[in-house]
PDB file of C-alpha atoms and ligand atoms in Angstrom:
ATOM      1  CA  MET U  41     -86.923  50.864-128.522  1.00 42.00           C
ATOM      2  CA  SER U  42     -84.017  52.957-129.806  1.00 46.00           C
ATOM      3  CA  THR U  43     -83.203  56.277-128.218  1.00 45.00           C
ATOM      4  CA  ASP U  44     -83.830  58.048-131.523  1.00 49.00           C
ATOM      5  CA  ARG U  45     -87.282  56.532-131.807  1.00 43.00           C
ATOM      6  CA  ARG U  46     -88.086  57.416-128.152  1.00 44.00           C
ATOM      7  CA  ARG U  47     -86.975  60.939-128.827  1.00 46.00           C
ATOM      8  CA  TRP U  48     -89.088  61.131-131.973  1.00 44.00           C
ATOM      9  CA  LEU U  49     -92.156  59.838-130.174  1.00 45.00           C
ATOM     10  CA  ALA U  50     -91.633  62.299-127.281  1.00 47.00           C
ATOM     11  CA  GLY U  51     -91.215  65.033-129.828  1.00 45.00           C
ATOM     12  CA  ALA U  52     -94.338  63.950-131.746  1.00 47.00           C
ATOM     13  CA  GLY U  53     -96.258  63.769-128.412  1.00 45.00           C
ATOM     14  CA  ALA U  54     -95.151  67.206-127.399  1.00 44.00           C
ATOM     15  CA  THR U  55     -96.393  68.783-130.633  1.00 46.00           C
ATOM     16  CA  LEU U  56     -99.876  67.269-130.461  1.00 45.00           C
ATOM     17  CA  GLY U  57    -102.665  69.385-129.183  1.00 44.00           C
ATOM     18  CA  GLY U  58    -105.528  69.305-126.815  1.00 44.00           C
ATOM     19  CA  LEU U  59    -107.401  66.510-128.421  1.00 45.00           C
ATOM     20  CA  PHE U  60    -105.580  63.923-126.421  1.00 45.00           C
ATOM     21  CA  LEU U  61    -105.496  65.780-123.186  1.00 46.00           C
ATOM     22  CA  ALA U  62    -109.084  64.810-122.492  1.00 46.00           C
ATOM     23  CA  ALA U  63    -108.285  61.136-122.780  1.00 47.00           C
ATOM     24  CA  CYS U  64    -105.129  61.617-120.660  1.00 44.00           C
ATOM     25  CA  ASP U  65    -107.141  63.387-118.035  1.00 49.00           C
ATOM     26  CA  ARG U  66    -109.552  60.467-117.732  1.00 49.00           C
ATOM     27  CA  LEU U  67    -106.695  58.081-117.313  1.00 48.00           C
ATOM     28  CA  ASN U  68    -105.031  60.373-114.839  1.00 49.00           C
ATOM     29  CA  ALA U  69    -108.031  59.837-112.519  1.00 55.00           C
ATOM     30  CA  ASN U  70    -106.651  56.349-111.885  1.00 59.00           C
ATOM     31  CA  PRO U  71    -103.687  56.594-109.414  1.00 60.00           C
ATOM     32  CA  GLN U  72    -101.939  53.443-110.781  1.00 62.00           C
ATOM     33  CA  VAL U  73    -102.100  54.803-114.295  1.00 56.00           C
ATOM     34  CA  THR U  74    -100.883  58.184-113.110  1.00 58.00           C
ATOM     35  CA  LYS U  75     -97.820  56.574-111.575  1.00 64.00           C
ATOM     36  CA  VAL U  76     -96.898  54.841-114.860  1.00 63.00           C
ATOM     37  CA  LEU U  77     -97.568  57.920-116.929  1.00 58.00           C
ATOM     38  CA  GLN U  78     -95.389  60.006-114.696  1.00 66.00           C
ATOM     39  CA  SER U  79     -92.466  57.559-115.130  1.00 72.00           C
ATOM     40  CA  ALA U  80     -90.086  57.626-118.074  1.00 71.00           C
ATOM     41  CA  GLU U  81     -91.752  54.492-119.425  1.00 70.00           C
ATOM     42  CA  GLY U  82     -95.117  56.345-119.142  1.00 74.00           C
ATOM     43  CA  LEU U  83     -93.810  59.104-121.396  1.00 74.00           C
ATOM     44  CA  THR U  84     -93.110  56.618-124.144  1.00 78.00           C
ATOM     45  CA  LEU U  85     -96.406  54.908-123.655  1.00 78.00           C
ATOM     46  CA  ARG U  86     -98.246  58.177-123.735  1.00 78.00           C
ATOM     47  CA  ALA U  87     -96.458  59.300-126.866  1.00 81.00           C
ATOM     48  CA  GLN U  88     -97.063  55.999-128.438  1.00 80.00           C
ATOM     49  CA  ARG U  89    -100.744  56.126-127.777  1.00 79.00           C
ATOM     50  CA  LEU U  90    -100.924  59.738-129.244  1.00 78.00           C
ATOM     51  CA  VAL U  91     -99.180  58.675-132.395  1.00 76.00           C
ATOM     52  CA  THR U  92    -101.280  55.460-132.719  1.00 76.00           C
ATOM     53  CA  ASP U  93    -104.463  57.494-132.362  1.00 89.00           C
ATOM     54  CA  ARG U  94    -103.380  60.051-134.981  1.00 92.00           C
ATOM     55  CA  LYS U  95    -102.878  57.145-137.415  1.00 93.00           C
ATOM     56  CA  ALA U  96    -106.356  55.643-136.945  1.00 96.00           C
ATOM     57  CA  LEU U  97    -108.674  55.824-139.945  1.00 97.00           C
ATOM     58  CA  ALA U  98    -111.650  58.111-140.076  1.00 97.00           C
ATOM     59  CA  ARG U  99    -114.995  56.282-140.356  1.00 98.00           C
ATOM     60  CA  GLU U 100    -116.039  55.392-143.857  1.00 98.00           C
ATOM     61  CA  PHE U 101    -119.636  54.924-144.973  1.00 98.00           C
ATOM     62  CA  PRO U 102    -121.596  52.842-147.528  1.00 98.00           C
ATOM     63  CA  ALA U 103    -122.573  54.416-150.830  1.00 98.00           C
ATOM     64  CA  SER U 104    -126.148  54.514-149.612  1.00 98.00           C
ATOM     65  CA  ASP U 105    -125.205  57.144-147.053  1.00 98.00           C
ATOM     66  CA  ILE U 106    -123.844  59.668-149.579  1.00 98.00           C
ATOM     67  CA  SER U 107    -125.624  63.027-149.147  1.00 98.00           C
ATOM     68  CA  PRO U 108    -127.848  63.837-152.106  1.00 98.00           C
ATOM     69  CA  ASP U 109    -126.915  67.581-151.682  1.00 98.00           C
ATOM     70  CA  PHE U 110    -123.482  68.019-150.155  1.00 98.00           C
ATOM     71  CA  ARG U 111    -123.302  71.554-148.799  1.00 98.00           C
ATOM     72  CA  ALA U 112    -120.740  74.015-150.067  1.00 98.00           C
ATOM     73  CA  ASN U 113    -119.104  76.634-147.840  1.00 98.00           C
ATOM     74  CA  GLY U 114    -116.698  79.495-147.917  1.00 98.00           C
ATOM     75  CA  THR U 115    -115.573  80.313-151.446  1.00 98.00           C
ATOM     76  CA  THR U 116    -117.930  78.615-153.967  1.00 98.00           C
ATOM     77  CA  ASN U 117    -116.743  80.356-157.138  1.00 98.00           C
ATOM     78  CA  PRO U 118    -113.403  82.079-156.978  1.00 98.00           C
ATOM     79  CA  SER U 119    -113.359  85.461-158.684  1.00 97.00           C
ATOM     80  CA  ASP U 120    -109.548  85.659-158.669  1.00 97.00           C
ATOM     81  CA  GLU U 121    -108.309  86.441-162.161  1.00 97.00           C
ATOM     82  CA  ALA U 122    -105.876  83.523-162.482  1.00 98.00           C
ATOM     83  CA  TYR U 123    -108.593  81.042-161.436  1.00 98.00           C
ATOM     84  CA  VAL U 124    -111.258  82.483-163.680  1.00 98.00           C
ATOM     85  CA  SER U 125    -108.971  82.051-166.680  1.00 98.00           C
ATOM     86  CA  LEU U 126    -107.926  78.534-165.674  1.00 98.00           C
ATOM     87  CA  ALA U 127    -111.594  77.597-165.291  1.00 98.00           C
ATOM     88  CA  ALA U 128    -112.480  79.100-168.634  1.00 98.00           C
ATOM     89  CA  GLY U 129    -109.939  76.745-170.229  1.00 98.00           C
ATOM     90  CA  GLY U 130    -111.469  73.736-168.439  1.00 98.00           C
ATOM     91  CA  PHE U 131    -108.295  73.697-166.174  1.00 98.00           C
ATOM     92  CA  ALA U 132    -106.155  72.412-169.051  1.00 98.00           C
ATOM     93  CA  ASP U 133    -103.397  74.837-168.091  1.00 98.00           C
ATOM     94  CA  TRP U 134    -103.687  74.095-164.309  1.00 98.00           C
ATOM     95  CA  ARG U 135    -100.550  72.585-162.760  1.00 98.00           C
ATOM     96  CA  LEU U 136    -100.050  71.278-159.271  1.00 98.00           C
ATOM     97  CA  VAL U 137     -96.791  72.598-157.959  1.00 98.00           C
ATOM     98  CA  VAL U 138     -94.926  70.824-155.156  1.00 98.00           C
ATOM     99  CA  ASP U 139     -91.998  72.751-153.874  1.00 98.00           C
ATOM    100  CA  GLY U 140     -90.327  74.247-150.811  1.00 98.00           C
ATOM    101  CA  LEU U 141     -88.162  71.831-148.746  1.00 98.00           C
ATOM    102  CA  VAL U 142     -88.091  69.074-151.378  1.00 98.00           C
ATOM    103  CA  GLU U 143     -85.282  67.502-153.365  1.00 98.00           C
ATOM    104  CA  ARG U 144     -87.170  67.467-156.667  1.00 98.00           C
ATOM    105  CA  PRO U 145     -89.854  70.138-157.086  1.00 98.00           C
ATOM    106  CA  LEU U 146     -92.821  68.931-159.184  1.00 98.00           C
ATOM    107  CA  SER U 147     -95.253  70.532-161.557  1.00 98.00           C
ATOM    108  CA  LEU U 148     -97.935  68.012-162.440  1.00 98.00           C
ATOM    109  CA  THR U 149    -100.704  68.138-165.064  1.00 98.00           C
ATOM    110  CA  MET U 150    -104.047  66.728-164.171  1.00 98.00           C
ATOM    111  CA  ALA U 151    -103.257  63.592-166.216  1.00 98.00           C
ATOM    112  CA  GLN U 152    -100.066  63.117-164.280  1.00 98.00           C
ATOM    113  CA  LEU U 153    -101.870  63.563-160.924  1.00 98.00           C
ATOM    114  CA  ARG U 154    -104.485  61.059-162.013  1.00 98.00           C
ATOM    115  CA  ALA U 155    -101.659  58.517-162.691  1.00 98.00           C
ATOM    116  CA  GLN U 156    -100.413  58.749-159.110  1.00 98.00           C
ATOM    117  CA  PRO U 157    -101.236  56.154-156.428  1.00 98.00           C
ATOM    118  CA  ALA U 158    -104.888  56.918-155.519  1.00 98.00           C
ATOM    119  CA  ARG U 159    -107.539  56.223-152.921  1.00 98.00           C
ATOM    120  CA  SER U 160    -111.333  56.473-152.760  1.00 98.00           C
ATOM    121  CA  GLN U 161    -113.231  56.966-149.567  1.00 98.00           C
ATOM    122  CA  ILE U 162    -116.758  57.837-148.467  1.00 98.00           C
ATOM    123  CA  THR U 163    -116.488  60.072-145.407  1.00 98.00           C
ATOM    124  CA  ARG U 164    -118.363  62.623-143.415  1.00 98.00           C
ATOM    125  CA  HIS U 165    -117.293  66.250-143.694  1.00 98.00           C
ATOM    126  CA  ASP U 166    -117.882  68.190-140.452  1.00 98.00           C
ATOM    127  CA  CYS U 167    -117.882  72.017-140.604  1.00 98.00           C
ATOM    128  CA  VAL U 168    -117.417  73.963-137.329  1.00 96.00           C
ATOM    129  CA  GLU U 169    -120.567  75.919-138.282  1.00 96.00           C
ATOM    130  CA  GLY U 170    -122.511  72.856-137.245  1.00 96.00           C
ATOM    131  CA  TRP U 171    -123.427  70.942-140.437  1.00 98.00           C
ATOM    132  CA  SER U 172    -122.177  67.628-141.932  1.00 98.00           C
ATOM    133  CA  SER U 173    -122.369  66.034-145.363  1.00 98.00           C
ATOM    134  CA  ILE U 174    -121.246  62.635-146.577  1.00 98.00           C
ATOM    135  CA  GLY U 175    -119.410  62.309-149.907  1.00 98.00           C
ATOM    136  CA  LYS U 176    -117.200  59.992-151.894  1.00 99.00           C
ATOM    137  CA  TRP U 177    -113.780  61.297-152.674  1.00 99.00           C
ATOM    138  CA  THR U 178    -111.144  59.964-155.043  1.00 99.00           C
ATOM    139  CA  GLY U 179    -107.692  61.442-155.346  1.00 99.00           C
ATOM    140  CA  ALA U 180    -103.842  61.044-155.293  1.00 99.00           C
ATOM    141  CA  ARG U 181    -102.468  60.083-151.921  1.00 98.00           C
ATOM    142  CA  LEU U 182    -100.390  62.922-150.516  1.00 98.00           C
ATOM    143  CA  GLY U 183     -97.724  60.545-148.900  1.00 98.00           C
ATOM    144  CA  PRO U 184     -96.467  58.947-152.057  1.00 98.00           C
ATOM    145  CA  LEU U 185     -96.576  62.306-153.882  1.00 98.00           C
ATOM    146  CA  LEU U 186     -94.268  63.857-151.213  1.00 98.00           C
ATOM    147  CA  ASP U 187     -91.979  60.830-151.461  1.00 98.00           C
ATOM    148  CA  GLN U 188     -91.733  61.487-155.165  1.00 98.00           C
ATOM    149  CA  ALA U 189     -90.692  65.038-154.564  1.00 98.00           C
ATOM    150  CA  GLY U 190     -88.338  63.870-151.725  1.00 98.00           C
ATOM    151  CA  LEU U 191     -88.933  65.826-148.447  1.00 98.00           C
ATOM    152  CA  LYS U 192     -85.786  67.309-147.073  1.00 98.00           C
ATOM    153  CA  PRO U 193     -85.083  66.348-143.440  1.00 98.00           C
ATOM    154  CA  GLN U 194     -85.951  69.868-142.192  1.00 98.00           C
ATOM    155  CA  ALA U 195     -89.492  69.673-143.600  1.00 98.00           C
ATOM    156  CA  ARG U 196     -92.126  69.626-140.767  1.00 98.00           C
ATOM    157  CA  TYR U 197     -95.287  70.963-142.262  1.00 98.00           C
ATOM    158  CA  ILE U 198     -97.081  70.852-145.590  1.00 98.00           C
ATOM    159  CA  VAL U 199     -98.749  74.073-146.687  1.00 99.00           C
ATOM    160  CA  PHE U 200    -101.567  74.282-149.287  1.00 99.00           C
ATOM    161  CA  HIS U 201    -101.771  77.522-151.220  1.00 98.00           C
ATOM    162  CA  CYS U 202    -105.255  78.071-152.726  1.00 98.00           C
ATOM    163  CA  ALA U 203    -106.494  80.051-155.707  1.00 98.00           C
ATOM    164  CA  ASP U 204    -109.120  82.032-153.831  1.00 98.00           C
ATOM    165  CA  SER U 205    -109.100  85.171-151.759  1.00 97.00           C
ATOM    166  CA  LEU U 206    -111.859  84.806-149.132  1.00 95.00           C
ATOM    167  CA  GLU U 207    -111.230  88.251-147.791  1.00 95.00           C
ATOM    168  CA  MET U 208    -109.924  91.270-149.725  1.00 90.00           C
ATOM    169  CA  THR U 209    -106.860  92.660-147.927  1.00 91.00           C
ATOM    170  CA  LEU U 210    -104.119  94.969-149.228  1.00 90.00           C
ATOM    171  CA  ASP U 211    -101.323  92.660-148.078  1.00 92.00           C
ATOM    172  CA  GLY U 212    -102.648  89.454-149.657  1.00 87.00           C
ATOM    173  CA  THR U 213    -103.409  87.750-146.287  1.00 93.00           C
ATOM    174  CA  GLY U 214    -106.991  87.146-147.408  1.00 96.00           C
ATOM    175  CA  GLN U 215    -105.843  84.312-149.724  1.00 97.00           C
ATOM    176  CA  TYR U 216    -106.949  80.908-148.415  1.00 98.00           C
ATOM    177  CA  TYR U 217    -104.261  78.589-147.307  1.00 98.00           C
ATOM    178  CA  GLU U 218    -103.931  75.693-144.876  1.00 98.00           C
ATOM    179  CA  SER U 219    -101.189  73.590-143.310  1.00 98.00           C
ATOM    180  CA  ILE U 220    -100.930  70.099-141.771  1.00 98.00           C
ATOM    181  CA  ASP U 221     -98.038  68.152-140.087  1.00 98.00           C
ATOM    182  CA  LEU U 222     -96.315  65.143-141.509  1.00 98.00           C
ATOM    183  CA  ILE U 223     -98.466  62.620-139.504  1.00 97.00           C
ATOM    184  CA  ASP U 224    -101.526  63.914-141.338  1.00 98.00           C
ATOM    185  CA  ALA U 225     -99.649  64.302-144.604  1.00 98.00           C
ATOM    186  CA  TYR U 226     -98.797  60.601-144.567  1.00 98.00           C
ATOM    187  CA  HIS U 227    -102.153  59.443-143.257  1.00 98.00           C
ATOM    188  CA  PRO U 228    -103.650  56.934-145.775  1.00 98.00           C
ATOM    189  CA  GLN U 229    -106.845  58.914-146.093  1.00 98.00           C
ATOM    190  CA  THR U 230    -105.101  62.204-146.852  1.00 98.00           C
ATOM    191  CA  ILE U 231    -105.672  62.739-150.548  1.00 99.00           C
ATOM    192  CA  LEU U 232    -105.694  65.413-153.192  1.00 99.00           C
ATOM    193  CA  ALA U 233    -109.222  64.772-154.470  1.00 99.00           C
ATOM    194  CA  TYR U 234    -110.011  65.274-158.147  1.00 99.00           C
ATOM    195  CA  ASP U 235    -113.217  63.318-158.114  1.00 99.00           C
ATOM    196  CA  MET U 236    -116.310  63.705-155.932  1.00 99.00           C
ATOM    197  CA  ASN U 237    -119.082  61.188-156.097  1.00 98.00           C
ATOM    198  CA  ASP U 238    -117.392  59.579-159.290  1.00 98.00           C
ATOM    199  CA  ALA U 239    -117.329  62.916-161.287  1.00 98.00           C
ATOM    200  CA  ALA U 240    -114.750  65.678-161.511  1.00 98.00           C
ATOM    201  CA  VAL U 241    -114.831  67.866-158.341  1.00 98.00           C
ATOM    202  CA  PRO U 242    -117.329  70.697-159.131  1.00 98.00           C
ATOM    203  CA  VAL U 243    -116.159  74.301-158.826  1.00 98.00           C
ATOM    204  CA  LYS U 244    -118.217  74.919-155.699  1.00 98.00           C
ATOM    205  CA  HIS U 245    -116.370  72.032-153.926  1.00 98.00           C
ATOM    206  CA  GLY U 246    -112.837  73.049-154.978  1.00 98.00           C
ATOM    207  CA  ALA U 247    -112.136  72.216-158.691  1.00 98.00           C
ATOM    208  CA  PRO U 248    -109.845  71.005-159.974  1.00 98.00           C
ATOM    209  CA  VAL U 249    -108.328  69.624-156.750  1.00 99.00           C
ATOM    210  CA  ARG U 250    -109.101  69.885-153.048  1.00 99.00           C
ATOM    211  CA  LEU U 251    -107.445  68.427-150.011  1.00 99.00           C
ATOM    212  CA  ARG U 252    -109.199  65.777-147.930  1.00 99.00           C
ATOM    213  CA  VAL U 253    -107.677  65.381-144.493  1.00 98.00           C
ATOM    214  CA  GLU U 254    -110.352  63.245-142.962  1.00 98.00           C
ATOM    215  CA  ARG U 255    -109.355  63.318-139.296  1.00 97.00           C
ATOM    216  CA  GLN U 256    -109.871  67.051-139.100  1.00 97.00           C
ATOM    217  CA  LEU U 257    -112.671  69.615-139.356  1.00 98.00           C
ATOM    218  CA  GLY U 258    -113.876  71.188-142.636  1.00 98.00           C
ATOM    219  CA  TYR U 259    -111.779  74.319-142.726  1.00 98.00           C
ATOM    220  CA  LYS U 260    -108.567  72.211-142.982  1.00 98.00           C
ATOM    221  CA  HIS U 261    -109.809  70.672-146.279  1.00 98.00           C
ATOM    222  CA  ALA U 262    -108.347  73.303-148.637  1.00 99.00           C
ATOM    223  CA  LYS U 263    -110.203  73.741-151.963  1.00 99.00           C
ATOM    224  CA  TYR U 264    -108.726  75.135-155.220  1.00 98.00           C
ATOM    225  CA  VAL U 265    -105.212  73.844-154.369  1.00 99.00           C
ATOM    226  CA  MET U 266    -102.531  75.336-156.614  1.00 98.00           C
ATOM    227  CA  ARG U 267     -99.367  74.797-154.820  1.00 98.00           C
ATOM    228  CA  ILE U 268     -98.084  72.486-152.076  1.00 98.00           C
ATOM    229  CA  GLU U 269     -95.099  73.749-150.091  1.00 98.00           C
ATOM    230  CA  ALA U 270     -92.977  71.825-147.632  1.00 98.00           C
ATOM    231  CA  VAL U 271     -91.717  74.145-144.821  1.00 98.00           C
ATOM    232  CA  ASP U 272     -90.024  73.931-141.448  1.00 98.00           C
ATOM    233  CA  ASP U 273     -92.044  76.757-140.016  1.00 98.00           C
ATOM    234  CA  PHE U 274     -95.176  78.718-141.231  1.00 98.00           C
ATOM    235  CA  SER U 275     -94.759  81.899-139.191  1.00 98.00           C
ATOM    236  CA  GLN U 276     -93.952  83.894-142.392  1.00 97.00           C
ATOM    237  CA  ILE U 277     -96.982  82.656-144.314  1.00 98.00           C
ATOM    238  CA  GLY U 278    -100.223  84.628-144.283  1.00 97.00           C
ATOM    239  CA  ARG U 279    -100.572  86.025-140.678  1.00 97.00           C
ATOM    240  CA  GLY U 280     -98.417  83.224-139.310  1.00 98.00           C
ATOM    241  CA  ARG U 281    -100.906  80.862-137.679  1.00 98.00           C
ATOM    242  CA  GLY U 282    -100.968  78.085-140.274  1.00 98.00           C
ATOM    243  CA  GLY U 283    -104.162  78.802-142.130  1.00 98.00           C
ATOM    244  CA  PHE U 284    -106.813  81.348-143.237  1.00 98.00           C
ATOM    245  CA  TRP U 285    -109.170  80.579-140.345  1.00 98.00           C
ATOM    246  CA  GLU U 286    -106.329  79.868-137.881  1.00 98.00           C
ATOM    247  CA  ASP U 287    -105.160  83.499-138.585  1.00 98.00           C
ATOM    248  CA  ARG U 288    -108.696  84.512-137.564  1.00 97.00           C
ATOM    249  CA  GLY U 289    -108.763  82.571-134.264  1.00 97.00           C
ATOM    250  CA  TYR U 290    -109.536  78.906-135.110  1.00 97.00           C
ATOM    251  CA  GLU U 291    -107.376  76.088-133.750  1.00 97.00           C
ATOM    252  CA  TRP U 292    -104.501  74.894-135.939  1.00 98.00           C
ATOM    253  CA  TYR U 293    -105.082  71.252-134.961  1.00 96.00           C
ATOM    254  CA  ALA U 294    -108.760  70.607-135.671  1.00 94.00           C
ATOM    255  CA  GLY U 295    -109.002  66.960-134.889  1.00 94.00           C
ATOM    256  CA  ILE U 296    -112.308  65.098-134.885  1.00 91.00           C
TER     257      ILE U 296
HETATM  258  N1  LIG K 899    -109.802  77.450-150.738  1.00 50.48           N
HETATM  259  C1  LIG K 899    -110.784  77.345-149.803  1.00 50.48           C
HETATM  260  N2  LIG K 899    -110.891  76.148-149.069  1.00 50.48           N
HETATM  261  C2  LIG K 899    -111.830  75.975-148.128  1.00 50.48           C
HETATM  262  C3  LIG K 899    -112.726  77.047-147.884  1.00 50.48           C
HETATM  263  C4  LIG K 899    -112.625  78.259-148.545  1.00 50.48           C
HETATM  264  O1  LIG K 899    -113.399  79.221-148.365  1.00 50.48           O
HETATM  265  N3  LIG K 899    -111.674  78.372-149.511  1.00 50.48           N
HETATM  266  N4  LIG K 899    -113.654  76.858-146.797  1.00 50.48           N
HETATM  267  C5  LIG K 899    -113.389  75.770-145.839  1.00 50.48           C
HETATM  268  C6  LIG K 899    -114.565  75.373-145.049  1.00 50.48           C
HETATM  269  S1  LIG K 899    -114.898  76.277-143.640  1.00 50.48           S
HETATM  270  C7  LIG K 899    -115.278  74.215-145.255  1.00 50.48           C
HETATM  271  S2  LIG K 899    -116.462  73.639-144.209  1.00 50.48           S
HETATM  272  C8  LIG K 899    -114.993  73.431-146.456  1.00 50.48           C
HETATM  273  C9  LIG K 899    -116.251  73.419-147.316  1.00 50.48           C
HETATM  274  O2  LIG K 899    -116.061  72.511-148.365  1.00 50.48           O
HETATM  275  P1  LIG K 899    -117.269  72.258-149.379  1.00 50.48           P
HETATM  276  O3  LIG K 899    -117.631  73.628-149.965  1.00 50.48           O
HETATM  277  O4  LIG K 899    -116.819  71.307-150.362  1.00 50.48           O
HETATM  278  O5  LIG K 899    -118.434  71.790-148.521  1.00 50.48           O
HETATM  279  O6  LIG K 899    -114.002  73.927-147.284  1.00 50.48           O
HETATM  280  C10 LIG K 899    -112.822  74.500-146.600  1.00 50.48           C
HETATM  281  N5  LIG K 899    -111.865  74.818-147.487  1.00 50.48           N
HETATM  282 MO1  LIG K 900    -116.277  74.950-142.352  1.00 50.48          MO
END
């Protein structure tokens, strides 16, 4: 394995959160395993396992498991002026902006987004509040879209700016936003969903486009996505923790 790749894996491992520590702790109970993991080779093995795990697919379900009444949560009908007028026009004037640390900023119409490489998946949405619903989602894969815009080498996170203000604040920090790293951005099940259960995503579930990032909890799945920004750091966005709920104490990495 090349030094660069080793360094990348070690770096990737270092940025991953508590999810894997539990598994590592279990392995650490075995003295033989501990010895290997403490060695230089062990560092690579450990980092390799973390990355491999992050790339695994979330479970998918048969159509017969689709929830007849998928719950809606958080904002269910944005009252923000710009959104209200877009909705009144059937989202004909909506554009998906992709900018920030990219070579070629994009502004896509819904027709252009629907022409992008797509994926459908039937998955279970788990909200921290303790409920789950199963739905079918169809949308443009985020990875190929980012490749089209051309990420600059400094890009480390993808930020999703939403149309809704969930909390009214004077400084604008009540606007919903989310962020993910590049491992999740390029995960095959990470899509910008425009269809839910084979029909356009309804307003209560994030029309016209919402993020599906299936390896993480519900609050990471940004609804009402207006703009996707590639950044090297998110400390200047919102209150600096990487998301609306993260700014209010939730974990940034919400793996399931
Ligand atoms: N823009 C925006 N996205 C959001 C929210 C929100 O309030 N606004 N709520 C989050 C939470 S906590 C959950 S559980 C899911 C709910 O998605 P649903 O309404 O489609 O069930 O959206 C997430 N994304
Ligand atoms: Mo949630």
